[in-house]
Amino acid sequence: DHFVRAWFHTYGLPIKISNCSNNYGPNHFPEKLIPLAINNIKNGKPVPVYGKGENVRDWLYVLDHARAIDVIFHEGKVGDTYNIGGVNEWKNLDLIELLCDQMDQKLGREQGHSRKLITFVKDRAGHDLRYAIDSSKLMDELGWKPSVTFEEGLSKTVDWYLENTEWLENVTSGHYRDYYEEQYTDR
């Protein structure tokens, strides 16, 4: 963003910059917390949670992020930076417990069944306890706000993964690595 700002100040390049919090939703690569947990819960595998699960993140539904970018592009002030957040902070453990409860309901399992899959793992070195973002400028100046609650967005996300098992299986199978190897390796 420093290079982009330099071009704005030096050459008058019309720029608008956005920064966002953690996204979630359909098509999210399954190494990330929410899709990983959905896939593991569905398959009865352990759901890893770093440390004690006290890390806090702000979560932004991906379609709300896209809407915010559109608003910034069309209505934002040239040269300005806008933060995009879900106004939705959750401790990782609380998020995973909510996800477990939603999965149990959607899969017809006894409530509490999936919570038994929660497995605490050693936290990463230097792992931030909290990520926060203030999106008040975007909300106050451009009138944007998240369109779904976290519970609604999470439910839509779970539904998408449960309805797109072939996509999930293809992504987790490792075939994408074979594709990249074939496409991008010197011969």
PDB file of C-alpha atoms in Angstrom:
ATOM      1  CA  ASP A   1       0.000   0.000   0.000  1.00  0.00           C
ATOM      2  CA  HIS A   2       2.974   2.330   0.477  1.00  0.00           C
ATOM      3  CA  PHE A   3       3.908   1.974  -3.201  1.00  0.00           C
ATOM      4  CA  VAL A   4       0.307   2.581  -4.227  1.00  0.00           C
ATOM      5  CA  ARG A   5       0.132   5.703  -2.063  1.00  0.00           C
ATOM      6  CA  ALA A   6       3.448   6.898  -3.519  1.00  0.00           C
ATOM      7  CA  TRP A   7       2.020   6.661  -7.047  1.00  0.00           C
ATOM      8  CA  PHE A   8      -1.054   8.573  -5.877  1.00  0.00           C
ATOM      9  CA  HIS A   9       1.009  11.384  -4.340  1.00  0.00           C
ATOM     10  CA  THR A  10       3.699  11.442  -7.045  1.00  0.00           C
ATOM     11  CA  TYR A  11       1.771  10.797 -10.250  1.00  0.00           C
ATOM     12  CA  GLY A  12      -1.850  11.368  -9.319  1.00  0.00           C
ATOM     13  CA  LEU A  13      -2.852   7.724  -9.846  1.00  0.00           C
ATOM     14  CA  PRO A  14      -6.474   7.535  -8.645  1.00  0.00           C
ATOM     15  CA  ILE A  15      -6.341   4.963  -5.868  1.00  0.00           C
ATOM     16  CA  LYS A  16      -8.531   3.674  -3.069  1.00  0.00           C
ATOM     17  CA  ILE A  17      -7.172   1.172  -0.546  1.00  0.00           C
ATOM     18  CA  SER A  18      -9.054  -1.273   1.635  1.00  0.00           C
ATOM     19  CA  ASN A  19      -7.956  -3.452   4.539  1.00  0.00           C
ATOM     20  CA  CYS A  20     -10.171  -6.186   5.899  1.00  0.00           C
ATOM     21  CA  SER A  21     -10.617  -8.552   8.795  1.00  0.00           C
ATOM     22  CA  ASN A  22     -10.813 -12.361   8.506  1.00  0.00           C
ATOM     23  CA  ASN A  23     -13.186 -13.478   5.759  1.00  0.00           C
ATOM     24  CA  TYR A  24     -15.327 -16.597   5.773  1.00  0.00           C
ATOM     25  CA  GLY A  25     -17.842 -18.081   3.379  1.00  0.00           C
ATOM     26  CA  PRO A  26     -18.139 -20.322   0.317  1.00  0.00           C
ATOM     27  CA  ASN A  27     -15.054 -21.472  -1.612  1.00  0.00           C
ATOM     28  CA  HIS A  28     -12.659 -20.714   1.252  1.00  0.00           C
ATOM     29  CA  PHE A  29      -9.627 -22.983   1.030  1.00  0.00           C
ATOM     30  CA  PRO A  30     -10.074 -25.741   3.629  1.00  0.00           C
ATOM     31  CA  GLU A  31      -6.790 -25.166   5.437  1.00  0.00           C
ATOM     32  CA  LYS A  32      -8.394 -22.149   7.124  1.00  0.00           C
ATOM     33  CA  LEU A  33     -10.190 -22.431  10.480  1.00  0.00           C
ATOM     34  CA  ILE A  34     -13.877 -22.450   9.485  1.00  0.00           C
ATOM     35  CA  PRO A  35     -13.765 -24.698   6.394  1.00  0.00           C
ATOM     36  CA  LEU A  36     -11.242 -26.999   8.088  1.00  0.00           C
ATOM     37  CA  ALA A  37     -13.561 -27.374  11.069  1.00  0.00           C
ATOM     38  CA  ILE A  38     -16.598 -27.967   8.832  1.00  0.00           C
ATOM     39  CA  ASN A  39     -14.774 -30.686   6.902  1.00  0.00           C
ATOM     40  CA  ASN A  40     -13.370 -32.320  10.021  1.00  0.00           C
ATOM     41  CA  ILE A  41     -16.699 -32.263  11.856  1.00  0.00           C
ATOM     42  CA  LYS A  42     -18.455 -33.726   8.825  1.00  0.00           C
ATOM     43  CA  ASN A  43     -15.895 -36.537   8.696  1.00  0.00           C
ATOM     44  CA  GLY A  44     -15.644 -37.132  12.462  1.00  0.00           C
ATOM     45  CA  LYS A  45     -12.023 -35.946  12.660  1.00  0.00           C
ATOM     46  CA  PRO A  46     -10.447 -33.848  15.421  1.00  0.00           C
ATOM     47  CA  VAL A  47     -11.045 -30.095  15.187  1.00  0.00           C
ATOM     48  CA  PRO A  48      -7.779 -28.363  16.116  1.00  0.00           C
ATOM     49  CA  VAL A  49      -7.968 -25.211  18.241  1.00  0.00           C
ATOM     50  CA  TYR A  50      -4.774 -23.318  19.038  1.00  0.00           C
ATOM     51  CA  GLY A  51      -3.821 -22.852  22.685  1.00  0.00           C
ATOM     52  CA  LYS A  52      -6.881 -22.423  24.890  1.00  0.00           C
ATOM     53  CA  GLY A  53      -8.994 -21.045  22.032  1.00  0.00           C
ATOM     54  CA  GLU A  54      -8.791 -17.512  23.410  1.00  0.00           C
ATOM     55  CA  ASN A  55      -7.489 -15.880  20.224  1.00  0.00           C
ATOM     56  CA  VAL A  56      -9.990 -13.243  19.090  1.00  0.00           C
ATOM     57  CA  ARG A  57     -10.761 -12.450  15.456  1.00  0.00           C
ATOM     58  CA  ASP A  58     -13.236 -10.197  13.683  1.00  0.00           C
ATOM     59  CA  TRP A  59     -15.106 -12.209  11.044  1.00  0.00           C
ATOM     60  CA  LEU A  60     -16.462 -10.756   7.804  1.00  0.00           C
ATOM     61  CA  TYR A  61     -18.757 -12.710   5.472  1.00  0.00           C
ATOM     62  CA  VAL A  62     -17.107 -12.773   2.048  1.00  0.00           C
ATOM     63  CA  LEU A  63     -20.136 -11.364   0.200  1.00  0.00           C
ATOM     64  CA  ASP A  64     -20.217  -8.436   2.622  1.00  0.00           C
ATOM     65  CA  HIS A  65     -16.543  -7.897   1.831  1.00  0.00           C
ATOM     66  CA  ALA A  66     -17.330  -7.846  -1.904  1.00  0.00           C
ATOM     67  CA  ARG A  67     -20.166  -5.353  -1.300  1.00  0.00           C
ATOM     68  CA  ALA A  68     -17.804  -3.132   0.688  1.00  0.00           C
ATOM     69  CA  ILE A  69     -15.209  -3.154  -2.093  1.00  0.00           C
ATOM     70  CA  ASP A  70     -17.915  -2.180  -4.570  1.00  0.00           C
ATOM     71  CA  VAL A  71     -19.059   0.713  -2.340  1.00  0.00           C
ATOM     72  CA  ILE A  72     -15.462   1.893  -1.859  1.00  0.00           C
ATOM     73  CA  PHE A  73     -14.758   1.665  -5.607  1.00  0.00           C
ATOM     74  CA  HIS A  74     -17.833   3.644  -6.594  1.00  0.00           C
ATOM     75  CA  GLU A  75     -18.286   6.039  -3.665  1.00  0.00           C
ATOM     76  CA  GLY A  76     -14.976   6.196  -1.799  1.00  0.00           C
ATOM     77  CA  LYS A  77     -12.726   9.224  -1.862  1.00  0.00           C
ATOM     78  CA  VAL A  78      -9.705   8.945  -4.151  1.00  0.00           C
ATOM     79  CA  GLY A  79      -6.543   8.586  -2.089  1.00  0.00           C
ATOM     80  CA  ASP A  80      -8.312   7.275   1.024  1.00  0.00           C
ATOM     81  CA  THR A  81      -8.001   3.986   2.882  1.00  0.00           C
ATOM     82  CA  TYR A  82     -11.041   2.158   4.257  1.00  0.00           C
ATOM     83  CA  ASN A  83     -11.081  -0.663   6.793  1.00  0.00           C
ATOM     84  CA  ILE A  84     -13.663  -3.389   6.225  1.00  0.00           C
ATOM     85  CA  GLY A  85     -14.719  -5.385   9.270  1.00  0.00           C
ATOM     86  CA  GLY A  86     -17.618  -7.552  10.247  1.00  0.00           C
ATOM     87  CA  VAL A  87     -18.109  -5.744  13.578  1.00  0.00           C
ATOM     88  CA  ASN A  88     -18.090  -9.293  14.814  1.00  0.00           C
ATOM     89  CA  GLU A  89     -15.332 -10.410  17.177  1.00  0.00           C
ATOM     90  CA  TRP A  90     -15.289 -13.997  18.421  1.00  0.00           C
ATOM     91  CA  LYS A  91     -12.909 -16.082  20.494  1.00  0.00           C
ATOM     92  CA  ASN A  92     -11.847 -19.071  18.409  1.00  0.00           C
ATOM     93  CA  LEU A  93     -13.245 -21.561  20.920  1.00  0.00           C
ATOM     94  CA  ASP A  94     -16.640 -19.830  21.007  1.00  0.00           C
ATOM     95  CA  LEU A  95     -16.734 -19.799  17.208  1.00  0.00           C
ATOM     96  CA  ILE A  96     -15.872 -23.505  16.989  1.00  0.00           C
ATOM     97  CA  GLU A  97     -18.501 -24.395  19.592  1.00  0.00           C
ATOM     98  CA  LEU A  98     -21.154 -22.481  17.624  1.00  0.00           C
ATOM     99  CA  LEU A  99     -20.017 -24.228  14.456  1.00  0.00           C
ATOM    100  CA  CYS A 100     -20.177 -27.621  16.168  1.00  0.00           C
ATOM    101  CA  ASP A 101     -23.737 -26.896  17.310  1.00  0.00           C
ATOM    102  CA  GLN A 102     -24.803 -25.806  13.808  1.00  0.00           C
ATOM    103  CA  MET A 103     -23.184 -28.881  12.263  1.00  0.00           C
ATOM    104  CA  ASP A 104     -24.901 -31.216  14.749  1.00  0.00           C
ATOM    105  CA  GLN A 105     -28.257 -29.642  13.895  1.00  0.00           C
ATOM    106  CA  LYS A 106     -27.687 -29.763  10.118  1.00  0.00           C
ATOM    107  CA  LEU A 107     -26.311 -33.314  10.167  1.00  0.00           C
ATOM    108  CA  GLY A 108     -29.030 -34.604  12.477  1.00  0.00           C
ATOM    109  CA  ARG A 109     -26.569 -35.463  15.222  1.00  0.00           C
ATOM    110  CA  GLU A 110     -27.177 -35.245  18.953  1.00  0.00           C
ATOM    111  CA  GLN A 111     -26.318 -31.771  20.275  1.00  0.00           C
ATOM    112  CA  GLY A 112     -22.828 -31.807  21.782  1.00  0.00           C
ATOM    113  CA  HIS A 113     -21.621 -34.670  19.583  1.00  0.00           C
ATOM    114  CA  SER A 114     -19.282 -32.516  17.490  1.00  0.00           C
ATOM    115  CA  ARG A 115     -17.922 -30.568  20.470  1.00  0.00           C
ATOM    116  CA  LYS A 116     -16.226 -33.809  21.512  1.00  0.00           C
ATOM    117  CA  LEU A 117     -14.013 -33.444  18.414  1.00  0.00           C
ATOM    118  CA  ILE A 118     -12.439 -30.204  19.698  1.00  0.00           C
ATOM    119  CA  THR A 119      -8.733 -30.828  20.229  1.00  0.00           C
ATOM    120  CA  PHE A 120      -6.469 -28.201  21.737  1.00  0.00           C
ATOM    121  CA  VAL A 121      -3.093 -27.967  20.004  1.00  0.00           C
ATOM    122  CA  LYS A 122       0.059 -26.017  20.823  1.00  0.00           C
ATOM    123  CA  ASP A 123      -0.270 -22.401  19.765  1.00  0.00           C
ATOM    124  CA  ARG A 124       1.954 -21.074  16.993  1.00  0.00           C
ATOM    125  CA  ALA A 125       4.962 -19.046  18.106  1.00  0.00           C
ATOM    126  CA  GLY A 126       4.176 -15.344  17.943  1.00  0.00           C
ATOM    127  CA  HIS A 127       0.490 -15.971  17.236  1.00  0.00           C
ATOM    128  CA  ASP A 128      -1.446 -12.740  17.856  1.00  0.00           C
ATOM    129  CA  LEU A 129      -4.040 -12.947  20.610  1.00  0.00           C
ATOM    130  CA  ARG A 130      -6.374 -10.464  18.915  1.00  0.00           C
ATOM    131  CA  TYR A 131      -6.894  -9.028  15.454  1.00  0.00           C
ATOM    132  CA  ALA A 132      -9.149  -5.994  15.437  1.00  0.00           C
ATOM    133  CA  ILE A 133     -10.264  -3.566  12.760  1.00  0.00           C
ATOM    134  CA  ASP A 134     -12.252  -0.355  12.973  1.00  0.00           C
ATOM    135  CA  SER A 135     -14.617  -0.007  10.010  1.00  0.00           C
ATOM    136  CA  SER A 136     -16.434   3.056  11.368  1.00  0.00           C
ATOM    137  CA  LYS A 137     -15.062   5.309   8.586  1.00  0.00           C
ATOM    138  CA  LEU A 138     -16.583   3.034   5.932  1.00  0.00           C
ATOM    139  CA  MET A 139     -19.872   2.863   7.809  1.00  0.00           C
ATOM    140  CA  ASP A 140     -20.065   6.569   8.678  1.00  0.00           C
ATOM    141  CA  GLU A 141     -18.850   8.068   5.399  1.00  0.00           C
ATOM    142  CA  LEU A 142     -20.160   5.553   2.853  1.00  0.00           C
ATOM    143  CA  GLY A 143     -23.095   3.971   4.682  1.00  0.00           C
ATOM    144  CA  TRP A 144     -21.834   0.395   4.364  1.00  0.00           C
ATOM    145  CA  LYS A 145     -22.556  -2.159   7.059  1.00  0.00           C
ATOM    146  CA  PRO A 146     -22.529  -5.961   7.216  1.00  0.00           C
ATOM    147  CA  SER A 147     -25.719  -7.469   5.799  1.00  0.00           C
ATOM    148  CA  VAL A 148     -25.786 -10.743   7.752  1.00  0.00           C
ATOM    149  CA  THR A 149     -25.167 -11.700  11.356  1.00  0.00           C
ATOM    150  CA  PHE A 150     -22.330 -14.083  12.024  1.00  0.00           C
ATOM    151  CA  GLU A 151     -24.761 -16.866  12.894  1.00  0.00           C
ATOM    152  CA  GLU A 152     -26.569 -16.387   9.545  1.00  0.00           C
ATOM    153  CA  GLY A 153     -23.358 -16.172   7.555  1.00  0.00           C
ATOM    154  CA  LEU A 154     -21.923 -19.215   9.295  1.00  0.00           C
ATOM    155  CA  SER A 155     -25.102 -21.168   8.578  1.00  0.00           C
ATOM    156  CA  LYS A 156     -24.925 -20.198   4.880  1.00  0.00           C
ATOM    157  CA  THR A 157     -21.262 -21.210   4.838  1.00  0.00           C
ATOM    158  CA  VAL A 158     -21.970 -24.602   6.400  1.00  0.00           C
ATOM    159  CA  ASP A 159     -24.799 -25.180   3.927  1.00  0.00           C
ATOM    160  CA  TRP A 160     -22.514 -24.341   0.993  1.00  0.00           C
ATOM    161  CA  TYR A 161     -19.816 -26.800   2.117  1.00  0.00           C
ATOM    162  CA  LEU A 162     -22.376 -29.543   2.785  1.00  0.00           C
ATOM    163  CA  GLU A 163     -23.904 -28.979  -0.679  1.00  0.00           C
ATOM    164  CA  ASN A 164     -20.521 -28.838  -2.451  1.00  0.00           C
ATOM    165  CA  THR A 165     -18.805 -31.954  -1.194  1.00  0.00           C
ATOM    166  CA  GLU A 166     -17.325 -32.739  -4.626  1.00  0.00           C
ATOM    167  CA  TRP A 167     -15.584 -29.342  -4.687  1.00  0.00           C
ATOM    168  CA  LEU A 168     -14.285 -29.893  -1.164  1.00  0.00           C
ATOM    169  CA  GLU A 169     -13.052 -33.403  -1.950  1.00  0.00           C
ATOM    170  CA  ASN A 170     -11.279 -32.178  -5.098  1.00  0.00           C
ATOM    171  CA  VAL A 171      -9.549 -29.386  -3.210  1.00  0.00           C
ATOM    172  CA  THR A 172      -8.485 -31.570  -0.287  1.00  0.00           C
ATOM    173  CA  SER A 173      -7.375 -34.491  -2.469  1.00  0.00           C
ATOM    174  CA  GLY A 174      -4.159 -32.760  -3.499  1.00  0.00           C
ATOM    175  CA  HIS A 175      -4.960 -32.897  -7.221  1.00  0.00           C
ATOM    176  CA  TYR A 176      -4.495 -29.143  -7.395  1.00  0.00           C
ATOM    177  CA  ARG A 177      -0.785 -29.719  -6.594  1.00  0.00           C
ATOM    178  CA  ASP A 178      -0.554 -32.105  -9.556  1.00  0.00           C
ATOM    179  CA  TYR A 179      -2.195 -29.479 -11.763  1.00  0.00           C
ATOM    180  CA  TYR A 180       0.271 -26.793 -10.671  1.00  0.00           C
ATOM    181  CA  GLU A 181       3.177 -29.172 -11.129  1.00  0.00           C
ATOM    182  CA  GLU A 182       2.005 -29.969 -14.658  1.00  0.00           C
ATOM    183  CA  GLN A 183       1.282 -26.341 -15.591  1.00  0.00           C
ATOM    184  CA  TYR A 184       4.210 -24.524 -14.035  1.00  0.00           C
ATOM    185  CA  THR A 185       7.189 -26.850 -13.933  1.00  0.00           C
ATOM    186  CA  ASP A 186       9.963 -26.305 -16.467  1.00  0.00           C
ATOM    187  CA  ARG A 187      10.254 -29.184 -18.847  1.00  0.00           C
TER     188      ARG A 187
END
